[in-house]
Amino acid sequence: MEYKDLEVFVLLAEHQNLGVVSQLIHCSSSTLSRRLKRMEEGVGANLFDREGTRLRLTEEGELFRQHSEQALELWRQFKLSVQRQASELQGQLSIYCSVTASYSFLSELLSRFRAQHPLVDIRLITGDAAESIPHVQSGEADVVIAARPDQLPANLTFKTITTAPLLFIAPVGLQTVPELLEDDIAWDKVPLVLSETGLARTRVDRWFKKKRLKQNIYAQVSGHEAIVSMVSLGCGVGVVPDLVLKNSPLMNKVRIMEVLPELEPFAVGLCAQNKRLNEPLIAALWQTVMWE
């Protein structure tokens, strides 16, 4: 049985739900169920009692959970000892972030890191900012650059690099959204272009709920960059972090709206699993942030 199987089993034991874990490791529930069955065949015992996608550890499963955690910890300690014996840090460090984060401040951060640790191979994964936390929870990425969620999972540590205001933006030509020309904007009629998921969407939803208004959603998209594009075309009003707007080639085609109350800004930074903070590569990157 591979160490990756043990990591998946520990996630199953923690969440006890096939659906939740399948999302964390980006596979279907049926694929994960087959993987679990192969593990049970290898062990020679049922590790979970199943009820739909819900799971409950059997006695054998609890013993295997303890074994898995011990084996993974020994494996991590072994890798740490090997790395510490090397005269220079080397190995691969995987980092997940949005495209905007990759060129807004990751470039400077990695420039300093690479100057200090030239033998470390950086594997950069870019994607939707809303997927950052799941990537580090599942272990698919060693470190992620993310906005700090309202409730940070207990097994993660966050190190703030900067703060980013969250802005309402509208097309430069307000005539494409005539609702904005009124002295008293009827927000329940304004077409909105919003993120499908993520912290920005949560805070926009909360803003409308406090005002007791329904949202008139024109489009829901994946990624803040697409919001700027659609707003610049006159599709409606969007909400994006100012980091995204400042680095957008369409910045001059949208305007920032003064809206009260202002949305709570993002705290943007590095996030990693608590148990991995002492690993040399992650610790070195963490130290680079502390020098800012």
mmCIF file of N, CA and C in Angstrom, residues 8-22 29 32-37 39-40 46-58 61:
data_model
loop_
_atom_site.group_PDB
_atom_site.id
_atom_site.type_symbol
_atom_site.label_atom_id
_atom_site.label_comp_id
_atom_site.label_asym_id
_atom_site.label_seq_id
_atom_site.Cartn_x
_atom_site.Cartn_y
_atom_site.Cartn_z
ATOM 1 N N VAL A 8 -4.947 9.325 2.056
ATOM 2 C CA VAL A 8 -6.365 9.345 1.719
ATOM 3 C C VAL A 8 -7.188 8.710 2.831
ATOM 4 N N PHE A 9 -6.696 7.600 3.392
ATOM 5 C CA PHE A 9 -7.430 6.942 4.469
ATOM 6 C C PHE A 9 -7.553 7.850 5.690
ATOM 7 N N VAL A 10 -6.484 8.563 6.032
ATOM 8 C CA VAL A 10 -6.529 9.474 7.181
ATOM 9 C C VAL A 10 -7.566 10.576 6.939
ATOM 10 N N LEU A 11 -7.650 11.084 5.702
ATOM 11 C CA LEU A 11 -8.677 12.075 5.369
ATOM 12 C C LEU A 11 -10.079 11.488 5.526
ATOM 13 N N LEU A 12 -10.264 10.240 5.102
ATOM 14 C CA LEU A 12 -11.563 9.578 5.253
ATOM 15 C C LEU A 12 -11.910 9.389 6.726
ATOM 16 N N ALA A 13 -10.914 9.025 7.519
ATOM 17 C CA ALA A 13 -11.157 8.834 8.944
ATOM 18 C C ALA A 13 -11.498 10.147 9.630
ATOM 19 N N GLU A 14 -10.917 11.247 9.136
ATOM 20 C CA GLU A 14 -11.164 12.562 9.745
ATOM 21 C C GLU A 14 -12.546 13.091 9.377
ATOM 22 N N HIS A 15 -12.896 13.011 8.089
ATOM 23 C CA HIS A 15 -14.158 13.613 7.616
ATOM 24 C C HIS A 15 -15.333 12.638 7.620
ATOM 25 N N GLN A 16 -15.037 11.330 7.520
ATOM 26 C CA GLN A 16 -16.061 10.288 7.538
ATOM 27 C C GLN A 16 -17.165 10.557 6.513
ATOM 28 N N ASN A 17 -16.761 10.995 5.327
ATOM 29 C CA ASN A 17 -17.729 11.287 4.273
ATOM 30 C C ASN A 17 -17.027 11.177 2.920
ATOM 31 N N LEU A 18 -17.506 10.257 2.088
ATOM 32 C CA LEU A 18 -16.884 10.054 0.780
ATOM 33 C C LEU A 18 -16.986 11.300 -0.092
ATOM 34 N N GLY A 19 -18.139 11.974 -0.045
ATOM 35 C CA GLY A 19 -18.341 13.154 -0.872
ATOM 36 C C GLY A 19 -17.378 14.270 -0.531
ATOM 37 N N VAL A 20 -17.186 14.538 0.767
ATOM 38 C CA VAL A 20 -16.286 15.612 1.201
ATOM 39 C C VAL A 20 -14.853 15.319 0.780
ATOM 40 N N VAL A 21 -14.397 14.092 1.024
ATOM 41 C CA VAL A 21 -13.009 13.746 0.710
ATOM 42 C C VAL A 21 -12.788 13.693 -0.799
ATOM 43 N N SER A 22 -13.792 13.229 -1.541
ATOM 44 C CA SER A 22 -13.634 13.192 -3.002
ATOM 45 C C SER A 22 -13.414 14.595 -3.563
ATOM 46 N N SER A 29 -16.756 10.251 -6.159
ATOM 47 C CA SER A 29 -17.041 9.407 -4.999
ATOM 48 C C SER A 29 -16.912 7.933 -5.354
ATOM 49 N N LEU A 32 -13.250 7.022 -5.427
ATOM 50 C CA LEU A 32 -12.745 6.959 -4.056
ATOM 51 C C LEU A 32 -13.245 5.702 -3.352
ATOM 52 N N SER A 33 -14.498 5.323 -3.604
ATOM 53 C CA SER A 33 -15.068 4.117 -2.990
ATOM 54 C C SER A 33 -14.300 2.881 -3.436
ATOM 55 N N ARG A 34 -13.950 2.817 -4.731
ATOM 56 C CA ARG A 34 -13.164 1.677 -5.225
ATOM 57 C C ARG A 34 -11.768 1.661 -4.614
ATOM 58 N N ARG A 35 -11.201 2.839 -4.436
ATOM 59 C CA ARG A 35 -9.868 2.914 -3.820
ATOM 60 C C ARG A 35 -9.916 2.411 -2.388
ATOM 61 N N LEU A 36 -10.976 2.788 -1.660
ATOM 62 C CA LEU A 36 -11.137 2.322 -0.287
ATOM 63 C C LEU A 36 -11.310 0.806 -0.248
ATOM 64 N N LYS A 37 -12.064 0.267 -1.200
ATOM 65 C CA LYS A 37 -12.266 -1.182 -1.242
ATOM 66 C C LYS A 37 -10.950 -1.908 -1.445
ATOM 67 N N MET A 39 -8.048 -0.838 -0.494
ATOM 68 C CA MET A 39 -7.328 -0.745 0.778
ATOM 69 C C MET A 39 -7.809 -1.830 1.737
ATOM 70 N N GLU A 40 -9.139 -1.990 1.796
ATOM 71 C CA GLU A 40 -9.709 -2.991 2.703
ATOM 72 C C GLU A 40 -9.298 -4.394 2.291
ATOM 73 N N ASN A 46 -12.869 -4.946 6.963
ATOM 74 C CA ASN A 46 -13.649 -3.745 6.700
ATOM 75 C C ASN A 46 -13.151 -2.620 7.606
ATOM 76 N N LEU A 47 -12.812 -1.486 7.000
ATOM 77 C CA LEU A 47 -12.280 -0.358 7.771
ATOM 78 C C LEU A 47 -13.374 0.629 8.170
ATOM 79 N N PHE A 48 -14.474 0.625 7.414
ATOM 80 C CA PHE A 48 -15.586 1.524 7.707
ATOM 81 C C PHE A 48 -16.909 0.773 7.595
ATOM 82 N N ASP A 49 -17.878 1.189 8.386
ATOM 83 C CA ASP A 49 -19.274 0.852 8.148
ATOM 84 C C ASP A 49 -19.844 1.964 7.295
ATOM 85 N N ARG A 50 -20.538 1.602 6.205
ATOM 86 C CA ARG A 50 -21.034 2.601 5.265
ATOM 87 C C ARG A 50 -22.526 2.835 5.419
ATOM 88 N N GLU A 51 -22.909 4.091 5.248
ATOM 89 C CA GLU A 51 -24.311 4.473 5.178
ATOM 90 C C GLU A 51 -24.414 5.571 4.133
ATOM 91 N N GLY A 52 -24.621 5.158 2.853
ATOM 92 C CA GLY A 52 -24.564 6.128 1.763
ATOM 93 C C GLY A 52 -23.133 6.608 1.594
ATOM 94 N N THR A 53 -22.960 7.940 1.585
ATOM 95 C CA THR A 53 -21.602 8.508 1.509
ATOM 96 C C THR A 53 -20.998 8.723 2.890
ATOM 97 N N ARG A 54 -21.794 8.476 3.932
ATOM 98 C CA ARG A 54 -21.308 8.628 5.305
ATOM 99 C C ARG A 54 -20.536 7.380 5.720
ATOM 100 N N LEU A 55 -19.510 7.550 6.522
ATOM 101 C CA LEU A 55 -18.659 6.456 6.975
ATOM 102 C C LEU A 55 -18.504 6.486 8.490
ATOM 103 N N ARG A 56 -18.294 5.298 9.046
ATOM 104 C CA ARG A 56 -17.995 5.217 10.488
ATOM 105 C C ARG A 56 -16.913 4.159 10.675
ATOM 106 N N LEU A 57 -15.839 4.529 11.360
ATOM 107 C CA LEU A 57 -14.711 3.613 11.545
ATOM 108 C C LEU A 57 -15.127 2.354 12.305
ATOM 109 N N THR A 58 -14.699 1.201 11.819
ATOM 110 C CA THR A 58 -14.837 -0.037 12.573
ATOM 111 C C THR A 58 -13.682 -0.123 13.571
ATOM 112 N N GLY A 61 -10.740 -0.402 11.616
ATOM 113 C CA GLY A 61 -10.445 0.876 10.991
ATOM 114 C C GLY A 61 -9.724 1.823 11.931
#
